[in-house]
Amino acid sequence: MIAALPGPERAGVARLAFERSGPRTVVRTALAHSPLRLLTPRNHGHAAWAYTSSFGGGLVDGDHLRLEVDVADGASALLATQGSNRVYRSPNGCRSDLVARVGRDALLAWVPDPTVCFTDARYSQTLDVTLSPGASLVLADVVTAGRSARGERWAFLHYASRLRVAREGRALVDERWVLDPAHGALPERLGRFDALASVLLVGPALKDAREALAARVAGLPVKPRAREVISASPLGEDGLLLRVAAVSLETLLATTRDWLSFLPGLLGDDPWARRV
């Protein structure tokens, strides 16, 4: 059920289902209602790919998008976006929800482009993923200062992100963070940093990548006026949560793409090769 927002509203619901077919994963269901769109391009790997986009090039006041994803047992899926998630002026607010279920020994990689909130935007999102035994998850979440070149640096009204990942009823991650000028002017609070990211790796398919990244980040020195600040938080023996704050989106994306350099090998094809 989609809750109503005050003022004009565009509610878009999309459903994606992936299943194993022989050695490959295929898209079983791809259904979207405006303003959401789904694209399911072919690739050379064993995983299936899907990209989301919205009519109009971004979210406007009252938009509420919900994406429901099912990855069947043994399947592998990449879910990304066709471009940045632009959030326009929205005094009443807009939101986006992802609800995903990942089957036994399956893999989901959710690697969208950055969220860019314009002046006077109000935006909230939820990322809710349920993992079956043996399931693995790659999840990236990036937010930028906005259109800094136009003087709109951290000029939005509200940004909130809720992340919850659970396996067999036990929460591995359950957090919510908020950027709101009501708590203090954002440009002053965020200082020189123009982009923030979280990268989450969970599950047995990512064991080697987690161990390598944890070792790399643990050895990084903390330098004054660094172009980026990085942290890593182990989640028991099954997960790793990486965070980075960077002085520019370009610096941040270079770092997160480096962290995810294992992904083409895991999928059998490179999702970024066509976008360079």
PDB file of C-alpha atoms in Angstrom:
ATOM      1  CA  MET A   1       0.000   0.000   0.000  1.00  0.00           C
ATOM      2  CA  ILE A   2       1.323   3.467  -0.931  1.00  0.00           C
ATOM      3  CA  ALA A   3       0.603   6.152   1.638  1.00  0.00           C
ATOM      4  CA  ALA A   4      -0.824   9.413   0.385  1.00  0.00           C
ATOM      5  CA  LEU A   5       1.161  12.612   0.378  1.00  0.00           C
ATOM      6  CA  PRO A   6      -0.434  16.036   0.689  1.00  0.00           C
ATOM      7  CA  GLY A   7      -0.878  17.918  -2.557  1.00  0.00           C
ATOM      8  CA  PRO A   8      -0.591  16.504  -6.082  1.00  0.00           C
ATOM      9  CA  GLU A   9       0.763  12.957  -6.248  1.00  0.00           C
ATOM     10  CA  ARG A  10       2.192  10.614  -8.866  1.00  0.00           C
ATOM     11  CA  ALA A  11       2.438   7.078  -7.546  1.00  0.00           C
ATOM     12  CA  GLY A  12       4.606   4.724  -9.562  1.00  0.00           C
ATOM     13  CA  VAL A  13       4.946   1.033  -8.755  1.00  0.00           C
ATOM     14  CA  ALA A  14       7.281  -1.386 -10.508  1.00  0.00           C
ATOM     15  CA  ARG A  15       7.842  -5.104 -10.045  1.00  0.00           C
ATOM     16  CA  LEU A  16      10.861  -7.102 -11.140  1.00  0.00           C
ATOM     17  CA  ALA A  17      11.384 -10.832 -10.797  1.00  0.00           C
ATOM     18  CA  PHE A  18      14.533 -12.737 -11.748  1.00  0.00           C
ATOM     19  CA  GLU A  19      14.904 -16.506 -12.008  1.00  0.00           C
ATOM     20  CA  ARG A  20      17.546 -19.033 -12.954  1.00  0.00           C
ATOM     21  CA  SER A  21      17.243 -20.662 -16.386  1.00  0.00           C
ATOM     22  CA  GLY A  22      20.053 -23.142 -16.944  1.00  0.00           C
ATOM     23  CA  PRO A  23      23.395 -21.372 -16.441  1.00  0.00           C
ATOM     24  CA  ARG A  24      21.885 -17.887 -16.829  1.00  0.00           C
ATOM     25  CA  THR A  25      19.462 -15.644 -14.991  1.00  0.00           C
ATOM     26  CA  VAL A  26      16.485 -14.227 -16.897  1.00  0.00           C
ATOM     27  CA  VAL A  27      13.916 -11.532 -16.158  1.00  0.00           C
ATOM     28  CA  ARG A  28      10.642 -13.314 -15.439  1.00  0.00           C
ATOM     29  CA  THR A  29       8.583 -10.198 -14.686  1.00  0.00           C
ATOM     30  CA  ALA A  30       9.147  -6.534 -15.541  1.00  0.00           C
ATOM     31  CA  LEU A  31       6.074  -4.414 -14.903  1.00  0.00           C
ATOM     32  CA  ALA A  32       6.111  -0.658 -14.308  1.00  0.00           C
ATOM     33  CA  HIS A  33       3.506   2.076 -13.934  1.00  0.00           C
ATOM     34  CA  SER A  34       4.204   5.712 -14.835  1.00  0.00           C
ATOM     35  CA  PRO A  35       6.255   7.644 -13.892  1.00  0.00           C
ATOM     36  CA  LEU A  36       8.527   4.603 -13.438  1.00  0.00           C
ATOM     37  CA  ARG A  37      10.120   2.786 -16.378  1.00  0.00           C
ATOM     38  CA  LEU A  38      12.136  -0.433 -16.531  1.00  0.00           C
ATOM     39  CA  LEU A  39      14.809  -1.358 -19.062  1.00  0.00           C
ATOM     40  CA  THR A  40      16.189  -4.914 -19.305  1.00  0.00           C
ATOM     41  CA  PRO A  41      19.169  -4.856 -21.699  1.00  0.00           C
ATOM     42  CA  ARG A  42      21.021  -7.947 -22.847  1.00  0.00           C
ATOM     43  CA  ASN A  43      24.539  -8.554 -21.600  1.00  0.00           C
ATOM     44  CA  HIS A  44      27.270 -11.139 -22.117  1.00  0.00           C
ATOM     45  CA  GLY A  45      27.297 -12.504 -18.576  1.00  0.00           C
ATOM     46  CA  HIS A  46      25.241 -15.044 -16.672  1.00  0.00           C
ATOM     47  CA  ALA A  47      23.442 -12.402 -14.563  1.00  0.00           C
ATOM     48  CA  ALA A  48      20.356 -10.489 -15.678  1.00  0.00           C
ATOM     49  CA  TRP A  49      20.396  -6.687 -15.684  1.00  0.00           C
ATOM     50  CA  ALA A  50      17.620  -4.143 -15.156  1.00  0.00           C
ATOM     51  CA  TYR A  51      17.705  -0.332 -15.102  1.00  0.00           C
ATOM     52  CA  THR A  52      15.107   2.036 -13.721  1.00  0.00           C
ATOM     53  CA  SER A  53      14.243   5.541 -14.902  1.00  0.00           C
ATOM     54  CA  SER A  54      11.372   7.969 -14.529  1.00  0.00           C
ATOM     55  CA  PHE A  55       9.428  10.015 -17.048  1.00  0.00           C
ATOM     56  CA  GLY A  56      10.298  13.685 -16.798  1.00  0.00           C
ATOM     57  CA  GLY A  57      13.900  13.106 -15.794  1.00  0.00           C
ATOM     58  CA  GLY A  58      13.428  13.195 -12.047  1.00  0.00           C
ATOM     59  CA  LEU A  59      11.106  13.357  -9.059  1.00  0.00           C
ATOM     60  CA  VAL A  60       8.701  16.248  -8.576  1.00  0.00           C
ATOM     61  CA  ASP A  61       6.501  17.264  -5.664  1.00  0.00           C
ATOM     62  CA  GLY A  62       4.270  14.419  -4.503  1.00  0.00           C
ATOM     63  CA  ASP A  63       6.010  11.613  -6.363  1.00  0.00           C
ATOM     64  CA  HIS A  64       6.066   8.289  -4.556  1.00  0.00           C
ATOM     65  CA  LEU A  65       7.895   5.475  -6.310  1.00  0.00           C
ATOM     66  CA  ARG A  66       7.986   1.876  -5.117  1.00  0.00           C
ATOM     67  CA  LEU A  67      10.097  -0.872  -6.645  1.00  0.00           C
ATOM     68  CA  GLU A  68       9.508  -4.486  -5.612  1.00  0.00           C
ATOM     69  CA  VAL A  69      12.213  -7.000  -6.553  1.00  0.00           C
ATOM     70  CA  ASP A  70      12.335 -10.787  -6.267  1.00  0.00           C
ATOM     71  CA  VAL A  71      15.532 -12.696  -7.017  1.00  0.00           C
ATOM     72  CA  ALA A  72      14.784 -16.426  -7.068  1.00  0.00           C
ATOM     73  CA  ASP A  73      16.998 -19.133  -5.612  1.00  0.00           C
ATOM     74  CA  GLY A  74      20.362 -19.361  -7.374  1.00  0.00           C
ATOM     75  CA  ALA A  75      19.748 -16.310  -9.600  1.00  0.00           C
ATOM     76  CA  SER A  76      22.058 -13.313 -10.063  1.00  0.00           C
ATOM     77  CA  ALA A  77      20.757  -9.828 -10.831  1.00  0.00           C
ATOM     78  CA  LEU A  78      22.117  -6.331 -11.339  1.00  0.00           C
ATOM     79  CA  LEU A  79      19.760  -3.452 -10.642  1.00  0.00           C
ATOM     80  CA  ALA A  80      20.856   0.084 -11.502  1.00  0.00           C
ATOM     81  CA  THR A  81      19.507   3.377 -12.835  1.00  0.00           C
ATOM     82  CA  GLN A  82      19.635   4.976 -16.271  1.00  0.00           C
ATOM     83  CA  GLY A  83      20.916   8.230 -14.776  1.00  0.00           C
ATOM     84  CA  SER A  84      21.131  10.278 -11.616  1.00  0.00           C
ATOM     85  CA  ASN A  85      18.116  10.390  -9.314  1.00  0.00           C
ATOM     86  CA  ARG A  86      17.237  14.085  -9.621  1.00  0.00           C
ATOM     87  CA  VAL A  87      14.889  15.490  -7.008  1.00  0.00           C
ATOM     88  CA  TYR A  88      13.295  18.821  -7.903  1.00  0.00           C
ATOM     89  CA  ARG A  89      11.713  21.442  -5.648  1.00  0.00           C
ATOM     90  CA  SER A  90       9.160  19.568  -3.567  1.00  0.00           C
ATOM     91  CA  PRO A  91       7.643  21.472  -0.623  1.00  0.00           C
ATOM     92  CA  ASN A  92       5.283  18.571   0.166  1.00  0.00           C
ATOM     93  CA  GLY A  93       7.994  15.958  -0.307  1.00  0.00           C
ATOM     94  CA  CYS A  94       8.620  12.969  -2.528  1.00  0.00           C
ATOM     95  CA  ARG A  95       9.963   9.525  -1.842  1.00  0.00           C
ATOM     96  CA  SER A  96      11.275   6.282  -3.246  1.00  0.00           C
ATOM     97  CA  ASP A  97      11.059   2.791  -1.753  1.00  0.00           C
ATOM     98  CA  LEU A  98      12.929  -0.374  -2.699  1.00  0.00           C
ATOM     99  CA  VAL A  99      11.695  -3.687  -1.283  1.00  0.00           C
ATOM    100  CA  ALA A 100      13.775  -6.674  -2.333  1.00  0.00           C
ATOM    101  CA  ARG A 101      13.723 -10.380  -1.513  1.00  0.00           C
ATOM    102  CA  VAL A 102      16.819 -12.393  -2.432  1.00  0.00           C
ATOM    103  CA  GLY A 103      16.473 -16.166  -2.571  1.00  0.00           C
ATOM    104  CA  ARG A 104      18.723 -18.926  -1.333  1.00  0.00           C
ATOM    105  CA  ASP A 105      22.261 -18.729  -2.795  1.00  0.00           C
ATOM    106  CA  ALA A 106      21.156 -15.802  -5.014  1.00  0.00           C
ATOM    107  CA  LEU A 107      22.880 -12.468  -5.623  1.00  0.00           C
ATOM    108  CA  LEU A 108      21.484  -8.944  -5.951  1.00  0.00           C
ATOM    109  CA  ALA A 109      23.655  -5.964  -6.842  1.00  0.00           C
ATOM    110  CA  TRP A 110      21.856  -2.599  -6.364  1.00  0.00           C
ATOM    111  CA  VAL A 111      24.204   0.076  -7.720  1.00  0.00           C
ATOM    112  CA  PRO A 112      22.197   3.170  -8.724  1.00  0.00           C
ATOM    113  CA  ASP A 113      23.592   6.485  -9.908  1.00  0.00           C
ATOM    114  CA  PRO A 114      23.821   9.288  -7.314  1.00  0.00           C
ATOM    115  CA  THR A 115      20.856  11.118  -5.825  1.00  0.00           C
ATOM    116  CA  VAL A 116      20.979  14.850  -6.577  1.00  0.00           C
ATOM    117  CA  CYS A 117      18.604  17.038  -4.544  1.00  0.00           C
ATOM    118  CA  PHE A 118      17.946  20.509  -5.983  1.00  0.00           C
ATOM    119  CA  THR A 119      17.160  23.638  -3.999  1.00  0.00           C
ATOM    120  CA  ASP A 120      14.050  23.250  -1.781  1.00  0.00           C
ATOM    121  CA  ALA A 121      13.775  19.517  -2.414  1.00  0.00           C
ATOM    122  CA  ARG A 122      12.309  17.219   0.238  1.00  0.00           C
ATOM    123  CA  TYR A 123      13.175  13.583  -0.316  1.00  0.00           C
ATOM    124  CA  SER A 124      13.126  10.343   1.632  1.00  0.00           C
ATOM    125  CA  GLN A 125      13.926   6.790   0.642  1.00  0.00           C
ATOM    126  CA  THR A 126      13.807   3.319   2.133  1.00  0.00           C
ATOM    127  CA  LEU A 127      15.958   0.371   1.110  1.00  0.00           C
ATOM    128  CA  ASP A 128      14.533  -2.812   2.611  1.00  0.00           C
ATOM    129  CA  VAL A 129      16.189  -6.117   1.663  1.00  0.00           C
ATOM    130  CA  THR A 130      15.390  -9.597   2.969  1.00  0.00           C
ATOM    131  CA  LEU A 131      18.054 -12.262   2.399  1.00  0.00           C
ATOM    132  CA  SER A 132      17.504 -16.009   2.391  1.00  0.00           C
ATOM    133  CA  PRO A 133      20.209 -18.407   3.640  1.00  0.00           C
ATOM    134  CA  GLY A 134      23.276 -18.192   1.416  1.00  0.00           C
ATOM    135  CA  ALA A 135      22.065 -15.035  -0.366  1.00  0.00           C
ATOM    136  CA  SER A 136      24.462 -12.188  -1.152  1.00  0.00           C
ATOM    137  CA  LEU A 137      23.957  -8.449  -1.568  1.00  0.00           C
ATOM    138  CA  VAL A 138      25.936  -5.558  -3.023  1.00  0.00           C
ATOM    139  CA  LEU A 139      24.307  -2.216  -2.261  1.00  0.00           C
ATOM    140  CA  ALA A 140      25.549   1.308  -2.991  1.00  0.00           C
ATOM    141  CA  ASP A 141      23.904   4.563  -1.954  1.00  0.00           C
ATOM    142  CA  VAL A 142      25.339   7.938  -3.036  1.00  0.00           C
ATOM    143  CA  VAL A 143      24.036  11.454  -2.349  1.00  0.00           C
ATOM    144  CA  THR A 144      25.578  14.702  -3.597  1.00  0.00           C
ATOM    145  CA  ALA A 145      25.510  18.340  -2.505  1.00  0.00           C
ATOM    146  CA  GLY A 146      23.311  19.211  -5.484  1.00  0.00           C
ATOM    147  CA  ARG A 147      24.042  21.601  -8.345  1.00  0.00           C
ATOM    148  CA  SER A 148      27.058  23.270  -6.768  1.00  0.00           C
ATOM    149  CA  ALA A 149      27.969  25.060 -10.001  1.00  0.00           C
ATOM    150  CA  ARG A 150      24.636  26.913  -9.736  1.00  0.00           C
ATOM    151  CA  GLY A 151      25.158  27.870  -6.119  1.00  0.00           C
ATOM    152  CA  GLU A 152      22.851  25.117  -4.860  1.00  0.00           C
ATOM    153  CA  ARG A 153      25.311  23.406  -2.565  1.00  0.00           C
ATOM    154  CA  TRP A 154      23.461  21.443   0.153  1.00  0.00           C
ATOM    155  CA  ALA A 155      20.453  23.705  -0.488  1.00  0.00           C
ATOM    156  CA  PHE A 156      17.680  21.107  -0.180  1.00  0.00           C
ATOM    157  CA  LEU A 157      15.115  21.142   2.632  1.00  0.00           C
ATOM    158  CA  HIS A 158      15.291  17.514   3.765  1.00  0.00           C
ATOM    159  CA  TYR A 159      16.973  14.235   2.886  1.00  0.00           C
ATOM    160  CA  ALA A 160      16.347  10.988   4.767  1.00  0.00           C
ATOM    161  CA  SER A 161      17.512   7.473   4.010  1.00  0.00           C
ATOM    162  CA  ARG A 162      16.446   4.280   5.792  1.00  0.00           C
ATOM    163  CA  LEU A 163      18.457   1.099   5.208  1.00  0.00           C
ATOM    164  CA  ARG A 164      17.333  -2.261   6.536  1.00  0.00           C
ATOM    165  CA  VAL A 165      18.838  -5.619   5.594  1.00  0.00           C
ATOM    166  CA  ALA A 166      17.670  -8.776   7.344  1.00  0.00           C
ATOM    167  CA  ARG A 167      18.430 -12.476   7.057  1.00  0.00           C
ATOM    168  CA  GLU A 168      16.016 -15.064   8.440  1.00  0.00           C
ATOM    169  CA  GLY A 169      14.298 -12.458  10.603  1.00  0.00           C
ATOM    170  CA  ARG A 170      17.520 -11.062  12.067  1.00  0.00           C
ATOM    171  CA  ALA A 171      18.522  -7.507  11.168  1.00  0.00           C
ATOM    172  CA  LEU A 172      22.074  -7.166   9.854  1.00  0.00           C
ATOM    173  CA  VAL A 173      21.673  -3.415   9.273  1.00  0.00           C
ATOM    174  CA  ASP A 174      18.855  -1.158  10.445  1.00  0.00           C
ATOM    175  CA  GLU A 175      19.686   2.528  10.292  1.00  0.00           C
ATOM    176  CA  ARG A 176      18.249   5.873   9.298  1.00  0.00           C
ATOM    177  CA  TRP A 177      20.181   9.038   8.629  1.00  0.00           C
ATOM    178  CA  VAL A 178      18.910  12.519   7.976  1.00  0.00           C
ATOM    179  CA  LEU A 179      20.294  15.689   6.412  1.00  0.00           C
ATOM    180  CA  ASP A 180      18.116  18.640   7.369  1.00  0.00           C
ATOM    181  CA  PRO A 181      19.030  22.329   7.780  1.00  0.00           C
ATOM    182  CA  ALA A 182      16.699  22.451  10.777  1.00  0.00           C
ATOM    183  CA  HIS A 183      19.492  20.658  12.648  1.00  0.00           C
ATOM    184  CA  GLY A 184      22.069  23.227  11.525  1.00  0.00           C
ATOM    185  CA  ALA A 185      23.119  24.773   8.217  1.00  0.00           C
ATOM    186  CA  LEU A 186      24.221  21.934   5.947  1.00  0.00           C
ATOM    187  CA  PRO A 187      27.114  23.684   4.119  1.00  0.00           C
ATOM    188  CA  GLU A 188      28.767  24.495   7.440  1.00  0.00           C
ATOM    189  CA  ARG A 189      28.104  21.053   8.915  1.00  0.00           C
ATOM    190  CA  LEU A 190      29.420  19.166   5.882  1.00  0.00           C
ATOM    191  CA  GLY A 191      32.389  21.445   5.376  1.00  0.00           C
ATOM    192  CA  ARG A 192      34.426  20.745   2.255  1.00  0.00           C
ATOM    193  CA  PHE A 193      32.619  17.523   1.384  1.00  0.00           C
ATOM    194  CA  ASP A 194      30.286  17.475  -1.632  1.00  0.00           C
ATOM    195  CA  ALA A 195      29.356  13.788  -1.810  1.00  0.00           C
ATOM    196  CA  LEU A 196      28.598  10.948   0.622  1.00  0.00           C
ATOM    197  CA  ALA A 197      28.321   7.225  -0.033  1.00  0.00           C
ATOM    198  CA  SER A 198      27.615   3.937   1.707  1.00  0.00           C
ATOM    199  CA  VAL A 199      28.593   0.586   0.184  1.00  0.00           C
ATOM    200  CA  LEU A 200      27.325  -2.623   1.747  1.00  0.00           C
ATOM    201  CA  LEU A 201      28.642  -6.124   1.006  1.00  0.00           C
ATOM    202  CA  VAL A 202      26.834  -9.077   2.561  1.00  0.00           C
ATOM    203  CA  GLY A 203      26.919 -12.811   1.955  1.00  0.00           C
ATOM    204  CA  PRO A 204      29.187 -15.688   0.990  1.00  0.00           C
ATOM    205  CA  ALA A 205      29.702 -14.638  -2.648  1.00  0.00           C
ATOM    206  CA  LEU A 206      31.455 -11.480  -1.407  1.00  0.00           C
ATOM    207  CA  LYS A 207      33.697 -13.004   1.248  1.00  0.00           C
ATOM    208  CA  ASP A 208      36.958 -12.433  -0.635  1.00  0.00           C
ATOM    209  CA  ALA A 209      36.006  -8.902  -1.685  1.00  0.00           C
ATOM    210  CA  ARG A 210      35.041  -7.994   1.906  1.00  0.00           C
ATOM    211  CA  GLU A 211      38.271  -9.277   3.361  1.00  0.00           C
ATOM    212  CA  ALA A 212      40.376  -7.459   0.773  1.00  0.00           C
ATOM    213  CA  LEU A 213      38.520  -4.162   1.226  1.00  0.00           C
ATOM    214  CA  ALA A 214      38.539  -4.348   5.023  1.00  0.00           C
ATOM    215  CA  ALA A 215      42.311  -4.822   4.968  1.00  0.00           C
ATOM    216  CA  ARG A 216      42.806  -1.913   2.553  1.00  0.00           C
ATOM    217  CA  VAL A 217      40.642   0.526   4.496  1.00  0.00           C
ATOM    218  CA  ALA A 218      42.132  -0.463   7.851  1.00  0.00           C
ATOM    219  CA  GLY A 219      45.560   0.568   6.603  1.00  0.00           C
ATOM    220  CA  LEU A 220      44.568   4.005   5.314  1.00  0.00           C
ATOM    221  CA  PRO A 221      46.115   6.940   7.213  1.00  0.00           C
ATOM    222  CA  VAL A 222      43.923   9.857   8.279  1.00  0.00           C
ATOM    223  CA  LYS A 223      45.379  13.051   6.806  1.00  0.00           C
ATOM    224  CA  PRO A 224      44.381  16.686   7.500  1.00  0.00           C
ATOM    225  CA  ARG A 225      42.371  18.245   4.668  1.00  0.00           C
ATOM    226  CA  ALA A 226      42.139  14.903   2.900  1.00  0.00           C
ATOM    227  CA  ARG A 227      40.061  14.771  -0.281  1.00  0.00           C
ATOM    228  CA  GLU A 228      38.059  11.935   1.227  1.00  0.00           C
ATOM    229  CA  VAL A 229      37.433  10.311   4.591  1.00  0.00           C
ATOM    230  CA  ILE A 230      36.736   6.577   4.630  1.00  0.00           C
ATOM    231  CA  SER A 231      35.515   4.167   7.293  1.00  0.00           C
ATOM    232  CA  ALA A 232      34.672   0.463   7.424  1.00  0.00           C
ATOM    233  CA  SER A 233      32.330  -1.318   9.843  1.00  0.00           C
ATOM    234  CA  PRO A 234      32.305  -5.144   9.921  1.00  0.00           C
ATOM    235  CA  LEU A 235      28.858  -6.704  10.352  1.00  0.00           C
ATOM    236  CA  GLY A 236      29.706  -9.918  12.137  1.00  0.00           C
ATOM    237  CA  GLU A 237      31.316 -12.485   9.841  1.00  0.00           C
ATOM    238  CA  ASP A 238      28.837 -11.949   7.017  1.00  0.00           C
ATOM    239  CA  GLY A 239      28.992  -8.279   6.048  1.00  0.00           C
ATOM    240  CA  LEU A 240      30.954  -5.074   5.659  1.00  0.00           C
ATOM    241  CA  LEU A 241      29.626  -1.509   5.557  1.00  0.00           C
ATOM    242  CA  LEU A 242      31.939   1.047   3.922  1.00  0.00           C
ATOM    243  CA  ARG A 243      31.397   4.797   4.018  1.00  0.00           C
ATOM    244  CA  VAL A 244      33.118   7.681   2.290  1.00  0.00           C
ATOM    245  CA  ALA A 245      32.780  11.472   2.336  1.00  0.00           C
ATOM    246  CA  ALA A 246      34.540  13.189  -0.587  1.00  0.00           C
ATOM    247  CA  VAL A 247      35.244  16.734  -1.713  1.00  0.00           C
ATOM    248  CA  SER A 248      33.787  15.982  -5.159  1.00  0.00           C
ATOM    249  CA  LEU A 249      31.477  13.472  -6.784  1.00  0.00           C
ATOM    250  CA  GLU A 250      34.245  12.519  -9.216  1.00  0.00           C
ATOM    251  CA  THR A 251      36.571  11.604  -6.360  1.00  0.00           C
ATOM    252  CA  LEU A 252      33.860   9.632  -4.611  1.00  0.00           C
ATOM    253  CA  LEU A 253      32.803   7.681  -7.715  1.00  0.00           C
ATOM    254  CA  ALA A 254      36.405   6.780  -8.475  1.00  0.00           C
ATOM    255  CA  THR A 255      36.683   5.309  -4.980  1.00  0.00           C
ATOM    256  CA  THR A 256      33.382   3.408  -4.997  1.00  0.00           C
ATOM    257  CA  ARG A 257      33.988   2.032  -8.505  1.00  0.00           C
ATOM    258  CA  ASP A 258      37.382   0.828  -7.310  1.00  0.00           C
ATOM    259  CA  TRP A 259      35.737  -0.865  -4.320  1.00  0.00           C
ATOM    260  CA  LEU A 260      33.282  -2.576  -6.691  1.00  0.00           C
ATOM    261  CA  SER A 261      35.893  -3.586  -9.261  1.00  0.00           C
ATOM    262  CA  PHE A 262      35.142  -7.237  -8.437  1.00  0.00           C
ATOM    263  CA  LEU A 263      31.557  -6.888  -9.688  1.00  0.00           C
ATOM    264  CA  PRO A 264      32.142  -7.561 -13.434  1.00  0.00           C
ATOM    265  CA  GLY A 265      33.779 -10.873 -12.559  1.00  0.00           C
ATOM    266  CA  LEU A 266      30.845 -11.754 -10.327  1.00  0.00           C
ATOM    267  CA  LEU A 267      28.289 -10.876 -13.021  1.00  0.00           C
ATOM    268  CA  GLY A 268      30.203 -12.112 -16.064  1.00  0.00           C
ATOM    269  CA  ASP A 269      30.089  -8.679 -17.758  1.00  0.00           C
ATOM    270  CA  ASP A 270      30.992  -5.084 -16.921  1.00  0.00           C
ATOM    271  CA  PRO A 271      27.961  -2.839 -16.251  1.00  0.00           C
ATOM    272  CA  TRP A 272      30.119   0.304 -16.479  1.00  0.00           C
ATOM    273  CA  ALA A 273      31.999  -0.507 -19.699  1.00  0.00           C
ATOM    274  CA  ARG A 274      29.319   1.053 -21.917  1.00  0.00           C
ATOM    275  CA  ARG A 275      29.157   4.205 -19.783  1.00  0.00           C
ATOM    276  CA  VAL A 276      32.803   5.235 -19.764  1.00  0.00           C
TER     277      VAL A 276
END
